[in-house]
CSV table of C-alpha atoms in Angstrom, one decimal:
chain,number,residue,atom,x,y,z
A,159,ASP,CA,-32.9,36.4,-111.5
A,160,MET,CA,-34.7,34.1,-109.1
A,161,LYS,CA,-32.2,31.2,-109.4
A,162,GLY,CA,-31.4,31.2,-105.7
A,163,PRO,CA,-31.9,28.7,-102.9
A,164,ILE,CA,-35.1,26.9,-102.4
A,165,LEU,CA,-36.6,28.3,-99.2
A,166,CYS,CA,-38.2,26.0,-96.6
A,167,LEU,CA,-40.0,27.6,-93.7
A,168,HIS,CA,-39.6,25.1,-90.9
A,169,GLY,CA,-41.4,25.2,-87.5
A,170,PRO,CA,-44.4,24.0,-85.5
A,171,PRO,CA,-48.0,24.2,-86.8
A,172,GLY,CA,-49.8,27.5,-86.4
A,173,ILE,CA,-46.9,30.0,-86.3
A,174,GLY,CA,-47.7,31.7,-89.6
A,175,LYS,CA,-45.5,30.0,-92.2
A,176,THR,CA,-48.2,30.3,-94.8
A,177,SER,CA,-48.9,33.9,-93.9
A,178,LEU,CA,-45.2,34.7,-94.3
A,179,GLY,CA,-45.2,33.1,-97.8
A,180,ARG,CA,-48.2,35.3,-98.7
A,181,SER,CA,-46.4,38.4,-97.4
A,182,ILE,CA,-43.4,37.6,-99.5
A,183,ALA,CA,-45.6,37.4,-102.6
A,184,ARG,CA,-47.2,40.8,-101.7
A,185,ALA,CA,-43.8,42.4,-101.1
A,186,LEU,CA,-42.5,41.1,-104.5
A,187,GLY,CA,-45.8,42.3,-106.2
A,188,ARG,CA,-46.5,38.7,-107.4
A,189,LYS,CA,-49.6,36.6,-107.3
A,190,PHE,CA,-49.8,33.9,-104.6
A,191,HIS,CA,-51.0,30.3,-104.7
A,192,ARG,CA,-50.9,27.6,-101.9
A,193,ILE,CA,-50.6,23.9,-102.8
A,194,ALA,CA,-51.3,21.6,-99.9
A,195,LEU,CA,-49.1,18.5,-100.1
A,196,GLY,CA,-50.1,16.7,-97.0
A,197,GLY,CA,-51.0,13.1,-98.0
A,198,VAL,CA,-49.9,13.4,-101.6
A,199,LYS,CA,-48.7,10.0,-102.5
A,200,ASP,CA,-48.6,9.9,-106.3
A,201,GLU,CA,-46.4,11.9,-108.5
A,202,ALA,CA,-49.3,12.4,-110.9
A,203,GLU,CA,-50.9,14.8,-108.5
A,204,LEU,CA,-47.9,17.1,-109.1
A,205,ARG,CA,-47.0,16.1,-112.7
A,206,GLY,CA,-50.4,15.5,-114.1
A,207,HIS,CA,-52.1,12.4,-115.6
A,208,ARG,CA,-51.4,11.1,-119.1
A,209,ARG,CA,-54.2,11.8,-121.5
A,210,THR,CA,-54.8,8.1,-122.0
A,211,TYR,CA,-56.6,8.0,-118.6
A,212,ILE,CA,-60.3,8.9,-118.2
A,213,GLY,CA,-60.5,12.1,-116.2
A,214,SER,CA,-56.9,13.0,-116.8
A,215,MET,CA,-55.8,16.6,-116.0
A,216,PRO,CA,-52.7,18.7,-115.5
A,217,GLY,CA,-50.9,18.4,-112.2
A,218,SER,CA,-51.3,20.9,-109.4
A,219,ILE,CA,-48.3,23.0,-110.4
A,220,ILE,CA,-49.6,23.6,-114.0
A,221,GLN,CA,-53.1,24.1,-112.6
A,222,ALA,CA,-51.8,26.8,-110.2
A,223,LEU,CA,-50.2,28.7,-113.1
A,224,GLN,CA,-53.4,28.4,-115.2
A,225,ALA,CA,-55.5,29.7,-112.3
A,226,LEU,CA,-53.2,32.6,-111.6
A,227,GLY,CA,-52.7,33.5,-115.3
A,228,THR,CA,-49.0,34.2,-114.8
A,229,SER,CA,-45.7,32.3,-115.1
A,230,ASN,CA,-44.0,34.1,-112.2
A,231,PRO,CA,-46.1,33.7,-109.1
A,232,VAL,CA,-45.0,32.8,-105.6
A,233,ILE,CA,-46.2,29.2,-105.0
A,234,LEU,CA,-46.2,27.9,-101.5
A,235,LEU,CA,-45.8,24.1,-101.3
A,236,ASP,CA,-47.4,23.5,-97.9
A,237,GLU,CA,-46.4,20.6,-95.6
A,238,VAL,CA,-43.7,19.1,-97.9
A,239,ASP,CA,-42.7,16.8,-95.1
A,240,LYS,CA,-46.1,15.1,-95.1
A,241,MET,CA,-45.9,13.7,-98.6
A,242,ALA,CA,-46.3,9.9,-98.6
A,243,ALA,CA,-43.8,7.7,-100.4
A,244,ASN,CA,-44.2,4.0,-101.1
A,245,ALA,CA,-42.4,1.3,-103.2
A,246,MET,CA,-44.0,2.5,-106.4
A,247,PHE,CA,-44.1,6.3,-106.1
A,248,ASN,CA,-42.0,9.0,-104.5
A,249,PRO,CA,-43.6,12.4,-105.0
A,250,GLN,CA,-40.6,14.1,-103.3
A,251,ALA,CA,-38.5,13.1,-106.3
A,252,THR,CA,-40.9,14.9,-108.6
A,253,LEU,CA,-40.8,17.9,-106.3
A,254,LEU,CA,-37.1,17.9,-106.6
A,255,GLU,CA,-37.4,18.4,-110.4
A,256,VAL,CA,-39.9,21.2,-109.8
A,257,LEU,CA,-37.7,23.1,-107.3
A,258,ASP,CA,-34.2,22.5,-108.6
A,259,PRO,CA,-33.1,25.5,-110.7
A,260,GLU,CA,-31.0,23.2,-112.9
A,261,GLN,CA,-34.0,21.0,-113.8
A,262,ASN,CA,-37.2,23.2,-113.6
A,263,GLY,CA,-36.5,25.0,-116.9
A,264,SER,CA,-37.9,22.0,-118.7
A,265,PHE,CA,-40.5,20.5,-116.3
A,266,LYS,CA,-42.7,18.0,-118.1
A,267,ASP,CA,-46.3,17.7,-117.0
A,268,HIS,CA,-47.7,14.4,-118.3
A,269,TYR,CA,-50.9,16.0,-119.4
A,270,LEU,CA,-49.3,18.7,-121.4
A,271,ASN,CA,-46.6,16.3,-122.6
A,272,THR,CA,-44.3,19.1,-123.4
A,273,PRO,CA,-41.5,20.8,-121.4
A,274,PHE,CA,-42.7,23.9,-119.4
A,275,ASP,CA,-40.3,26.5,-117.9
A,276,LEU,CA,-41.0,26.9,-114.2
A,277,SER,CA,-37.9,28.9,-113.5
A,278,ARG,CA,-39.7,32.2,-113.3
A,279,ALA,CA,-41.9,31.0,-110.4
A,280,LEU,CA,-40.7,31.4,-106.8
A,281,PHE,CA,-41.4,28.2,-104.8
A,282,ILE,CA,-41.4,28.3,-101.0
A,283,CYS,CA,-41.9,25.1,-99.0
A,284,THR,CA,-43.2,24.7,-95.5
A,285,ALA,CA,-42.5,21.8,-93.1
A,286,ASN,CA,-43.0,20.9,-89.5
A,287,ASP,CA,-40.5,18.0,-89.4
A,288,SER,CA,-37.5,18.3,-91.7
A,289,SER,CA,-36.4,14.7,-90.9
A,290,GLN,CA,-39.3,13.5,-93.1
A,291,ILE,CA,-37.9,15.2,-96.2
A,292,ASP,CA,-35.8,13.2,-98.6
A,293,ARG,CA,-32.1,14.0,-98.2
A,294,PRO,CA,-31.5,15.0,-101.8
A,295,LEU,CA,-34.4,17.5,-101.6
A,296,LEU,CA,-33.4,18.8,-98.2
A,297,ASP,CA,-29.8,19.3,-99.3
A,298,ARG,CA,-31.0,21.8,-101.9
A,299,MET,CA,-33.2,23.7,-99.5
A,300,GLU,CA,-32.3,26.7,-97.4
A,301,VAL,CA,-34.2,25.8,-94.2
A,302,ILE,CA,-35.3,28.8,-92.2
A,303,GLU,CA,-36.1,27.9,-88.6
A,304,LEU,CA,-39.2,29.6,-87.2
A,305,SER,CA,-39.7,29.2,-83.5
A,306,GLY,CA,-43.0,28.6,-81.9
A,307,TYR,CA,-44.7,30.6,-79.2
A,308,THR,CA,-43.1,30.8,-75.7
A,309,LEU,CA,-45.2,30.4,-72.6
A,310,GLU,CA,-45.2,34.2,-72.0
A,311,GLU,CA,-46.6,34.8,-75.5
């Protein structure tokens, strides 16, 4: 049963947060996929585009599952703190639906237009600055502080 806390590896750039996520996947015997979220400003990048649009396609979550060919991978959501919100879109709200165990059993990608169960996937987030993460999302995360290198190192 993977319905535990949402892990968020927090620390300065270059200390191995992504490598740690890859190691967790290897230890669990699962496939691994990294989704870079830096600069994502539209929920459609996560949730997919409706089929009425030219060039529409599934969102990055469904694309990752398709590429891996499994419904229980480890998906690293890299730089969750660097997602951009504006008056029209808040991709972190969509991310909350993806990550929250109470909601992700019926995630709806706009392209597929049908509920999809994400509860078997293990999502791990990374962040450099947790103050940039929306409070409702941060409240559901188990933030693991990873320190940077010391001068001696």
